[in-house]
Each structure stands twice: as C-alpha cells, then as structure tokens.
CSV table of C-alpha atoms in Angstrom, one decimal:
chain,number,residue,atom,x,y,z
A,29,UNK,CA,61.2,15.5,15.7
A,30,UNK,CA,61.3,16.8,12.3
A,31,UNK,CA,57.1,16.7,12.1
A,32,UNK,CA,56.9,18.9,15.7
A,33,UNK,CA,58.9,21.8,13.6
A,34,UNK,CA,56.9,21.5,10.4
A,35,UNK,CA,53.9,21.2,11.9
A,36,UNK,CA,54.5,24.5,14.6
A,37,UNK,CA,55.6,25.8,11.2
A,38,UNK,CA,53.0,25.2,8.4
A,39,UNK,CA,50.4,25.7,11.3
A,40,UNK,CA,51.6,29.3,12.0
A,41,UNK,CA,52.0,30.1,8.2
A,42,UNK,CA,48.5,28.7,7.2
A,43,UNK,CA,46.7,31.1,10.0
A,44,UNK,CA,48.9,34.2,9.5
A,45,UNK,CA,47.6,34.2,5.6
A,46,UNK,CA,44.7,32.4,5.8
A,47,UNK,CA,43.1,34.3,8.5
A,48,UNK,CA,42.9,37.6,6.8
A,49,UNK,CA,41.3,35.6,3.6
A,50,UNK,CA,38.5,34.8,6.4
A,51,UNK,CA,38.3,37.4,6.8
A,52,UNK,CA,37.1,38.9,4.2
A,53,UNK,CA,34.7,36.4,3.2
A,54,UNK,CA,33.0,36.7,6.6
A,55,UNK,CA,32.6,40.1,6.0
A,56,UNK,CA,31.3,40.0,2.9
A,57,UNK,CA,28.3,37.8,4.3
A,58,UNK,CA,27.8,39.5,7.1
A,59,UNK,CA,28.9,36.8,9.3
A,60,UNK,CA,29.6,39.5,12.6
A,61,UNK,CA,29.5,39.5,16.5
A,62,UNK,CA,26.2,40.1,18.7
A,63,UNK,CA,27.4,41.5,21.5
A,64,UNK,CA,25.2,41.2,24.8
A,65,UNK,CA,23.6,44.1,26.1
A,66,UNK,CA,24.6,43.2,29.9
A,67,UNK,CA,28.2,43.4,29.1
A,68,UNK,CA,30.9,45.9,29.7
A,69,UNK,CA,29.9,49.3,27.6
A,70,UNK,CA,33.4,49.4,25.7
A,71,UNK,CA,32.9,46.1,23.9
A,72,UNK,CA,29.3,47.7,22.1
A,73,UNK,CA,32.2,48.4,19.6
A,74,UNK,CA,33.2,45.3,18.8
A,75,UNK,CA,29.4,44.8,17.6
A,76,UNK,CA,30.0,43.1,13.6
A,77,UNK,CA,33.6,42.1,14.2
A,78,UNK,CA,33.7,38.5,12.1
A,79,UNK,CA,33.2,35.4,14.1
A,80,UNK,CA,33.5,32.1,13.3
A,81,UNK,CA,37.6,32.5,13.4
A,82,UNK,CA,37.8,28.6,14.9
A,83,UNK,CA,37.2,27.8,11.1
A,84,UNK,CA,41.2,28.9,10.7
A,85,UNK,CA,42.8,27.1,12.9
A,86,UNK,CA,40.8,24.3,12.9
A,87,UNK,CA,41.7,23.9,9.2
A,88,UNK,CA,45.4,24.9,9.4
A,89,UNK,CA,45.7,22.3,12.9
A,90,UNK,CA,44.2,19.7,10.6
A,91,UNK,CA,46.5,20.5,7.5
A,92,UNK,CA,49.6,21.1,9.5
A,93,UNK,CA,49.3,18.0,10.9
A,94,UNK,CA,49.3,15.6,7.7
A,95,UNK,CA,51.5,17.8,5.7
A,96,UNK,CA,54.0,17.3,8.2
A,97,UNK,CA,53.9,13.9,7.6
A,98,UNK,CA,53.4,13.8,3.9
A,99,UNK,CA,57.1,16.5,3.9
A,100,UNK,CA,58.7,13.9,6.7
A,101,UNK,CA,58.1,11.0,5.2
A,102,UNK,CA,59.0,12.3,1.3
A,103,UNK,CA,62.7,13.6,2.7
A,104,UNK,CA,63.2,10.3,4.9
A,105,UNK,CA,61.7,7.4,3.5
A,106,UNK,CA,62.9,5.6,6.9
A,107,UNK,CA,60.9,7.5,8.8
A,108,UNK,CA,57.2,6.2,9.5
A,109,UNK,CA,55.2,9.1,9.2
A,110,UNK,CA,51.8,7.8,9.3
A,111,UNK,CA,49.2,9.4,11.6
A,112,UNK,CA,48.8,7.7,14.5
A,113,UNK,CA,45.5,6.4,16.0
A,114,UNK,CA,45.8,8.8,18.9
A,115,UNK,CA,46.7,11.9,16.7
A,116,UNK,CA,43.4,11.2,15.0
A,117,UNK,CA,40.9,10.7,17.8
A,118,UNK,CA,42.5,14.1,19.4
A,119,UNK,CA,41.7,15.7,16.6
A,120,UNK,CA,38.4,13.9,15.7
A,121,UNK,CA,37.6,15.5,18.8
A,122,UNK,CA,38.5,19.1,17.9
A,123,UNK,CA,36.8,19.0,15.0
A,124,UNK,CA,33.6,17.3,16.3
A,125,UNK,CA,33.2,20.0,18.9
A,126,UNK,CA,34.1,22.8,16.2
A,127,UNK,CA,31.2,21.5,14.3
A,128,UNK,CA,28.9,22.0,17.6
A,129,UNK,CA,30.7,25.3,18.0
A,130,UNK,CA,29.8,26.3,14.3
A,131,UNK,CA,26.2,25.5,14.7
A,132,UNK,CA,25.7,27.5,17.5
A,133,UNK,CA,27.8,30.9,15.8
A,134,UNK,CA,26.2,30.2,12.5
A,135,UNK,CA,22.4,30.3,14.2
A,136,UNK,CA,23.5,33.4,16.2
A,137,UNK,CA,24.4,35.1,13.3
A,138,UNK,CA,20.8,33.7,11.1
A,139,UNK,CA,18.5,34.5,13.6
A,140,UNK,CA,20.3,37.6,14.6
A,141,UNK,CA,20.8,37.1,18.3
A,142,UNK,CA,23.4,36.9,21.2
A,143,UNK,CA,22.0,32.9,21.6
A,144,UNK,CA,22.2,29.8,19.0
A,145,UNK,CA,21.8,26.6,19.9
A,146,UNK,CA,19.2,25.5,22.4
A,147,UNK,CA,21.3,24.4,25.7
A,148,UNK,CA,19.7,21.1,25.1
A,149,UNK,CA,21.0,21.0,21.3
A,150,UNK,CA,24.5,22.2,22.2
A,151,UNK,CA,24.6,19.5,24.8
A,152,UNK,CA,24.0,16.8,23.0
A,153,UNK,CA,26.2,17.9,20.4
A,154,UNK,CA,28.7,17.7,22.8
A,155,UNK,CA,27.7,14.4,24.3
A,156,UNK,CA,27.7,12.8,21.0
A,157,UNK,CA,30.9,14.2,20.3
A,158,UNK,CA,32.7,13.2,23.5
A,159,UNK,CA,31.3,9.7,23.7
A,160,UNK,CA,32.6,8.6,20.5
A,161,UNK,CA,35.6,10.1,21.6
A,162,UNK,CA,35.8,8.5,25.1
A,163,UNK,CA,34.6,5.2,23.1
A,164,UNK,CA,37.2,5.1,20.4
A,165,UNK,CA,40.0,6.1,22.7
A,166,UNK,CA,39.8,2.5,24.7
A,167,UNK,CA,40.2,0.7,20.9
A,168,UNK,CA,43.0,0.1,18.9
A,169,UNK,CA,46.0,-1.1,20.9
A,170,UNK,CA,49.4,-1.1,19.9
A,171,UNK,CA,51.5,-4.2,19.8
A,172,UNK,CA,52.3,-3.4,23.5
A,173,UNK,CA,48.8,-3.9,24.0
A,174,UNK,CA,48.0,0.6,24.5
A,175,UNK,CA,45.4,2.4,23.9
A,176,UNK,CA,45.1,5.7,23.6
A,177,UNK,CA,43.2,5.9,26.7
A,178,UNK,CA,43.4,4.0,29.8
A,179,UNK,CA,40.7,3.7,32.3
A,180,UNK,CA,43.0,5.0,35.1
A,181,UNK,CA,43.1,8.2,36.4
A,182,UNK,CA,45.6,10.2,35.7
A,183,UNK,CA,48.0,13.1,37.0
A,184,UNK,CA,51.6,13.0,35.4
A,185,UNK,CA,51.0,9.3,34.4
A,186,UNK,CA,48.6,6.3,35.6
A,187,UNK,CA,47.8,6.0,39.0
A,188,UNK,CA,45.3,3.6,41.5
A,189,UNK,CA,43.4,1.0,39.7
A,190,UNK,CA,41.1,0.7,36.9
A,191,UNK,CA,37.6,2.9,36.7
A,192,UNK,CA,35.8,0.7,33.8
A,193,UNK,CA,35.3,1.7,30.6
A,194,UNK,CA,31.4,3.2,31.8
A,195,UNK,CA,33.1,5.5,34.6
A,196,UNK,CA,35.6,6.3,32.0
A,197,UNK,CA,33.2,7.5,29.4
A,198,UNK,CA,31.8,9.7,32.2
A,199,UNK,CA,34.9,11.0,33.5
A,200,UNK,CA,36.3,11.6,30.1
A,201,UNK,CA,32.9,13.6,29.4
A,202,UNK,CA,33.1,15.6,32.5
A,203,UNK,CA,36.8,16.9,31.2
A,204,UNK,CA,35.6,17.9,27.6
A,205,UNK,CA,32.7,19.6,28.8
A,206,UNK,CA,34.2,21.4,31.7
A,207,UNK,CA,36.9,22.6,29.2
A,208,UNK,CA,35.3,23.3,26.4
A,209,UNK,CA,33.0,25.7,28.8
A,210,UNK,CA,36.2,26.9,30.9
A,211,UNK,CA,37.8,28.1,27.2
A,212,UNK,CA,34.4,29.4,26.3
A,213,UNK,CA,33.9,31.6,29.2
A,214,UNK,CA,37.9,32.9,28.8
A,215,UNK,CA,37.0,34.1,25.0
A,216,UNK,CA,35.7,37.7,26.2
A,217,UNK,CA,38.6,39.9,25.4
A,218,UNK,CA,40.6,39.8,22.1
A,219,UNK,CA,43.3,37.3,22.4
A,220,UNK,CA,42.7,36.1,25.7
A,221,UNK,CA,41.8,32.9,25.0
A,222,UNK,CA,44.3,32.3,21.8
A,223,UNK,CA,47.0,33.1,23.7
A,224,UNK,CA,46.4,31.3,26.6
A,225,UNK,CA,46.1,28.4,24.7
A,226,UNK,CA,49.4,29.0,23.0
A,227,UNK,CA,50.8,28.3,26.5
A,228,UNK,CA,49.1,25.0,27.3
A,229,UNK,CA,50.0,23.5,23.4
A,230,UNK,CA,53.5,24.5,24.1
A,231,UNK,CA,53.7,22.5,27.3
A,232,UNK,CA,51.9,19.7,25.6
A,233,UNK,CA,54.6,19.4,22.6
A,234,UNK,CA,57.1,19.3,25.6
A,235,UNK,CA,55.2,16.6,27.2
A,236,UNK,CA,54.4,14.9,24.3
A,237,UNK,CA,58.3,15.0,23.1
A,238,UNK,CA,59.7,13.7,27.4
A,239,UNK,CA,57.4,11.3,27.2
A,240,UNK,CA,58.4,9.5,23.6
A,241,UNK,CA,62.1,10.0,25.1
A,242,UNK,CA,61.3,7.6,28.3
A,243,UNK,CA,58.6,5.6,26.9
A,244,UNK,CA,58.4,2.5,28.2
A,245,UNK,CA,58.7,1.0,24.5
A,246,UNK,CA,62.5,2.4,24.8
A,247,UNK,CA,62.8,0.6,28.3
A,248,UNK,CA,65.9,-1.4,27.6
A,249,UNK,CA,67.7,1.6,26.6
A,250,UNK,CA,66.4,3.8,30.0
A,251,UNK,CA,69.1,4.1,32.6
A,252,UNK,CA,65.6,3.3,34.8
A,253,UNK,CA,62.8,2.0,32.8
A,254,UNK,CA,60.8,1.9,36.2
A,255,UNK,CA,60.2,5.5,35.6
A,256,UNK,CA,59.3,5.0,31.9
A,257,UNK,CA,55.8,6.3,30.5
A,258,UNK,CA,52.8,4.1,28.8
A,259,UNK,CA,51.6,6.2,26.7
A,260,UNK,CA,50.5,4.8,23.2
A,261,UNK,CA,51.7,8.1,20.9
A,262,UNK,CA,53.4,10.1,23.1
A,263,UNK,CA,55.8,11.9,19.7
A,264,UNK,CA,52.6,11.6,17.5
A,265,UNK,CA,50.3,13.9,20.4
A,266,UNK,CA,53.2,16.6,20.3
A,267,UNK,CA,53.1,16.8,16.9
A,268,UNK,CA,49.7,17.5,17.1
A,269,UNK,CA,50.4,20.5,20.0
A,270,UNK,CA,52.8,21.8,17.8
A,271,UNK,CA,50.5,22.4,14.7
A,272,UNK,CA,48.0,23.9,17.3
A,273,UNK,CA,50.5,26.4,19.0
A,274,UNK,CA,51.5,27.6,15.8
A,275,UNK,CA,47.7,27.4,14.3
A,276,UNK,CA,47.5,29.7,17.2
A,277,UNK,CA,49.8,31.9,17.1
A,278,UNK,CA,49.2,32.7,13.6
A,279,UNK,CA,45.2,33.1,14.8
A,280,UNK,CA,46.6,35.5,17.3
A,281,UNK,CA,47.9,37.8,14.9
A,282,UNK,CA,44.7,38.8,14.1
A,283,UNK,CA,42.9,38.0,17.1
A,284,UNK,CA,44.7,40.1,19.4
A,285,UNK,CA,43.2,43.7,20.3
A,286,UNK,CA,41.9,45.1,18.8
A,287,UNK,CA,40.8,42.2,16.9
A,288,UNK,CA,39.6,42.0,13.1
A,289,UNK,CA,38.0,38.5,14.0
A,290,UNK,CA,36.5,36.4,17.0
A,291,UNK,CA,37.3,33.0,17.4
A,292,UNK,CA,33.6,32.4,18.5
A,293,UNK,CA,31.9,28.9,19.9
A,294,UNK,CA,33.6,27.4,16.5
A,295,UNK,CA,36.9,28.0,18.3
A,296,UNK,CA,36.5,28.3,21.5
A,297,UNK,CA,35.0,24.6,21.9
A,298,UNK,CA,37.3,23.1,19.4
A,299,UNK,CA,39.9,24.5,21.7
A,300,UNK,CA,38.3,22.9,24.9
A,301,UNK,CA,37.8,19.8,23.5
A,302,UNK,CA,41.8,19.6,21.9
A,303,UNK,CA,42.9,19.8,25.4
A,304,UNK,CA,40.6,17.5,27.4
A,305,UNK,CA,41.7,15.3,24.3
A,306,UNK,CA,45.8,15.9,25.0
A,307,UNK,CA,45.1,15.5,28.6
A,308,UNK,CA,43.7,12.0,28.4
A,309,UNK,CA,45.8,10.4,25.5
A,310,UNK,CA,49.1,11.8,27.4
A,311,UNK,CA,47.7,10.4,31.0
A,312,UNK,CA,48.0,13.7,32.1
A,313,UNK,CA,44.7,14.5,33.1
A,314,UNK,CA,44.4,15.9,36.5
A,315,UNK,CA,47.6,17.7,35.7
A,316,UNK,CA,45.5,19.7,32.9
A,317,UNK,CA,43.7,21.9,35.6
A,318,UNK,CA,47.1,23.2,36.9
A,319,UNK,CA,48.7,23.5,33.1
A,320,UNK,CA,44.9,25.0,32.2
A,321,UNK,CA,44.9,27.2,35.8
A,322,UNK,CA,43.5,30.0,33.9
A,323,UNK,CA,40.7,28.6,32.4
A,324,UNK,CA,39.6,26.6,35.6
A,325,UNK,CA,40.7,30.4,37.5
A,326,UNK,CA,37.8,32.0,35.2
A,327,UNK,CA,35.3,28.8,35.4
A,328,UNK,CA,35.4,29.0,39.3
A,329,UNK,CA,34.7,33.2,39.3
A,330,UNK,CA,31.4,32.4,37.1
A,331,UNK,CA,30.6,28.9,39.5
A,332,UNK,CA,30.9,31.3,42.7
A,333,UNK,CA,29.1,34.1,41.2
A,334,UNK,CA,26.2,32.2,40.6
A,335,UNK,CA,26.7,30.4,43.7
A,336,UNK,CA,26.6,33.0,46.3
A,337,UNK,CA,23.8,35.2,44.4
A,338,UNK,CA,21.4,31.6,44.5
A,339,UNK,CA,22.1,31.6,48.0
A,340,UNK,CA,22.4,35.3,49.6
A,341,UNK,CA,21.5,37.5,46.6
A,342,UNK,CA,24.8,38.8,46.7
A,343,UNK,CA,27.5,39.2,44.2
A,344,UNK,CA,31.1,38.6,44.8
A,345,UNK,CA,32.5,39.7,41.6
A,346,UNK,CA,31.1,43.2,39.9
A,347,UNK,CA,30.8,41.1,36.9
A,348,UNK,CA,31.5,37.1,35.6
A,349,UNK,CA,33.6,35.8,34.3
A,350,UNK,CA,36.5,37.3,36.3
A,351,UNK,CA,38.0,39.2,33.3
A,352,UNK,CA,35.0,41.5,33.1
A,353,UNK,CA,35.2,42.6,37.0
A,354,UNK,CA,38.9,43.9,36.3
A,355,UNK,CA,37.6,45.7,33.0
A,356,UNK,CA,34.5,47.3,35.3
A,357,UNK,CA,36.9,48.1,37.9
A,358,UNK,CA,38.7,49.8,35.3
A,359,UNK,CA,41.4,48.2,33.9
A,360,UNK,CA,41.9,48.4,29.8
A,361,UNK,CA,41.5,45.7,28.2
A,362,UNK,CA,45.3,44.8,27.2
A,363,UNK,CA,45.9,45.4,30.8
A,364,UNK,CA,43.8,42.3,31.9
A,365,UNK,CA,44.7,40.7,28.6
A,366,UNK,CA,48.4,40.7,29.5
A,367,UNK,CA,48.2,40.3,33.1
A,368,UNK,CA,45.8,36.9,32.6
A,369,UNK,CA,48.1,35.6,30.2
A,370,UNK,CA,51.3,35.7,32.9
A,371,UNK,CA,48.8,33.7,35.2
A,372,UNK,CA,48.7,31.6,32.7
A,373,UNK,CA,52.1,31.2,32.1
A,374,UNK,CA,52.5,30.5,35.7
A,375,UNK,CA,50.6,27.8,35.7
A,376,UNK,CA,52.2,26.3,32.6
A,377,UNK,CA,55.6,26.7,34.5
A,378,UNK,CA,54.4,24.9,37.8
A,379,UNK,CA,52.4,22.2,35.6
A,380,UNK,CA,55.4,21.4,34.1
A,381,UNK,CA,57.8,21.7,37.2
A,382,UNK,CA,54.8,19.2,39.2
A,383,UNK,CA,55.5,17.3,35.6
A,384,UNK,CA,59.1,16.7,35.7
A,385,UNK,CA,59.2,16.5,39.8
A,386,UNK,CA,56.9,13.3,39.3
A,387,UNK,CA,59.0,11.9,36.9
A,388,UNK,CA,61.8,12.6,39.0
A,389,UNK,CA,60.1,10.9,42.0
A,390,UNK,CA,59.9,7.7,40.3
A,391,UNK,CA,63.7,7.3,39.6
C-alpha cells in the first residue's frame, strides 16, 4: 500500500515542477499549437501555447512508478517491490503510443501545420504498438498459471468462454484505438481531458487495491473465495493508477485554463492507450466505457455528426466534438470544462457502484 501513496505522491511532485521546466524549453524552440481555422474563434488565442505536455507525465508516470519501489523496498526489506510484468506492459503501452503521439506533434510543429502524421502512419504506429501489447499481455504467467490478459471478455471480472488469442489481439486493438481517439477528441479545452482522466486513474487505484484484497491468491483467507478476482497484479496495476492520477494532477496545474501548455497527441494517446491497458489487465474491460462515459459521450457526438451529415446533409450538433457545440452555443469555456468533468465523475461513481454491485452479486 505504501507504493500507491508514493507513487500518487512523487507523480504529483514531478509534474507540478517539472511542468513549468517544459515549459520553457518548449518555448524556447518554438515548439507551439496550430490551431485549426474551422474551430471556435476564441481558441485563435491559444495559437503558440506549447504542446507536446504528454512528455511530463509520461516521464513523471514512469519515474513515480520505480521510485516507489526503489523507496518501498529500501524502508522494508520484506516487502517485494519489484515491478511486476503487468505494471510494465501497461506502461510499455503508454509510452509506445506517446512515441506515436510525439511523432505526430513534433511534425505538426516542423512542417508548420494543424496535421502530422499521415492517417496511415499514425495507424500503424498504433497497430504496432497495440499488437505487441495485446501479444505480450497473454505471456508470462504467474505461479497460479495468470497472465496479464485473459482471452475472456470482460465486465467487472471474466465472463463466457474463451475468444482465442487472434480475436483477442483484435479486440484488445479495437479498445486502445477507440480510446486513444475518444481521449484525443476530449483534448479541445484546457484541462478537459487531464482532469477527466484524473477521475478514471482514481477509480482504477480503487479497483486495483479491492481486487488485491479478494484476490483469488488470498482465497483461503476470503469469508467467500467464490467471489475472489483472477487477476495477475491487481496491487501492482493500482500502483501504476496512482503515479498517473498524481502525474495528472500535477499536469493539471498547468494545464487547466487558461493553460500555459497543451498536452497534445503526445498525451492524449499515451492517455488512451494507459486506460485501454488498465481495463484489460484488471478484466474490467467493458466496464471502462461506463468508468470512461465521457470520453465514449464525446466519441459518439463526432460518430453521429458524421453519420447523419453522410446520410442527410444535416448536422445534429453546431459543431463536433460535443464540447465545441456548448462553446458555440455560448457557454465559456470553464463553464463546459467544469460541467463535463461532473459527467465524468458520474460515471466514475456508477462504474464503480456497477463494480462493487457485481462483486456483491457473486457472494
């Protein structure tokens, strides 16, 4: 338990100074926002605010993470604070798709235009990044015989039978992508998407923490180990939610409106990827679009958008993603900012009650 506070800790305290260093160093190179032409007209401002800002809390997730096991283990030598295979893949992941996300910001700001990568580049970036995720995550079992996947679906554990490790690949794709592209499309307003995510890493260190409690390795101490969880790392995957909540947090400091730096694709995609990663190592994974409501809230307004103008040339919204029809209806910025972040707080709060109520179920 003593890793979950360090981590939340260290992560926080390496963003809220680190950031600013960024900062600056951006700045200096000239490393600043295009801002497209089509959007709202308030946000022309925001034209040169640093992006990139994913490199912070990418790096300060990372650190967090090992220094809290380096402090844990050096004050309790009877603790085993080595990283764990599923700790590692989750954040192989992060940083794989940080790298995409950085290659697309970095030839934004080069060639001095709102679009980087190619869509076919970014895609296969992203495929190669996922695959090796989704292969790795069936390897290394545990002396109980886990992995950090399983080729089950998922909602607040296992359920049904197996899918194969092919239709796993696939369906492990389909969730990094369709986050990764939900948290993309959230990042328009300053500190939307930080502080959304804030939300879903909290729940995950709560998850992460239940589940170790009733693991199914602790069955002979459960007053019912029939409701126990197989999950490979359960303590080592909140661990790694609580470096990224406070990585966050720290990040949102500076992110929030009006913010001195942009998270970008670097970010944004890291962020995406972390959670489609938490989702399947914790077997929560169709729980992740009720815990993520926001994010799926804002995919849908950009899938129905394009939907209904294909097929009546009509728009529904004034503009997509849904956060830009408020602003154009006129709501402030902060006002949309705030209000989307108590949706997603809501959702956190019924993911986890769906969360408990399944575990209570099974007792």
């Amino acid at each position: 338990m003593k890793q979950i506070l360090f981590a939340g800790v260290i992560g926080l305290f390496l963003t809220m100074v680190g950031t600013p260093l960024l900062i600056k160093l951006l700045a200096r190179k000239g490393y600043g926002q295009y801002i497209r032409d089509d959007g709202p007209r308030e946000h022309a401002s925001k034209r040169g605010t640093p992006t990139m800002g994913g490199i912070a809390f990418i790096f300060a997730t990372v650190a967090a993470y090992f220094l809290a096991k380096v402090i844990t283990g050096y004050l309790d030598p009877d603790v085993d604070a080595a990283p764990t295979f599923s700790g590692l893949l989750v954040l192989g992941l992060m940083v794989g798709m940080g790298l995409v996300g950085f290659l697309d910001d970095y030839i934004k700001i080069v060639k001095r235009r709102s679009l980087g990568l190619r869509a076919k580049a970014k895609m296969a970036g992203q495929l190669i990044v996922g695959i090796g995720f989704a292969v790795l995550s069936l390897q290394f079992a545990d002396a109980q015989g886990q992995t950090p996947a399983s080729t089950k679906l998922s909602f607040v554990h296992d359920f049904g039978w197996s899918i194969g490790p092919v239709l796993f690949v696939v369906w492990a794709l389909f969730m990094i992508l369709a986050m990764s592209n939900g948290v993309n499309l959230t990042d328009g307003l300053d500190g939307l998407a930080t502080g959304a995510s804030v939300l879903v890493f909290s729940a995950y260190t709560f998850i992460g923490v239940w589940q170790f409690q009733e693991s199914c390795v602790n069955a002979e101490t459960l007053t019912n180990p029939t409701a126990c969880y197989e999950v490979r790392d359960p303590l080592d995957l909140a661990v790694v939610s609580s470096a990224l909540m406070g990585a966050c947090l720290g990040f949102l400091w500076w992110n929030t409106s009006p913010a001195k730096i942009f998270m970008g694709d670097t970010g944004s995609l890291a962020l995406g990827g972390v959670l489609a990663g938490l989702a399947i190592c914790s077997r929560t994974e169709l729980l992740l679009a009720i815990l993520g409501g926001l994010f799926v809230l804002i995919t849908m307004s950009v899938v129905i958008q394009v939907g209904s103008f294909r097929l009546t040339g009509k728009r529904v919204f004034r503009m997509a993603p849904l956060q830009h029809h408020f602003e154009l209806k006129g709501w402030s910025e902060v006002l949309v900012v705030v209000r989307f972040w108590i949706i997603q707080g809501i959702c956190v709060v019924v993911g986890l009650g769906l969360f408990y109520a399944g575990w209570v179920a099974d007792k």
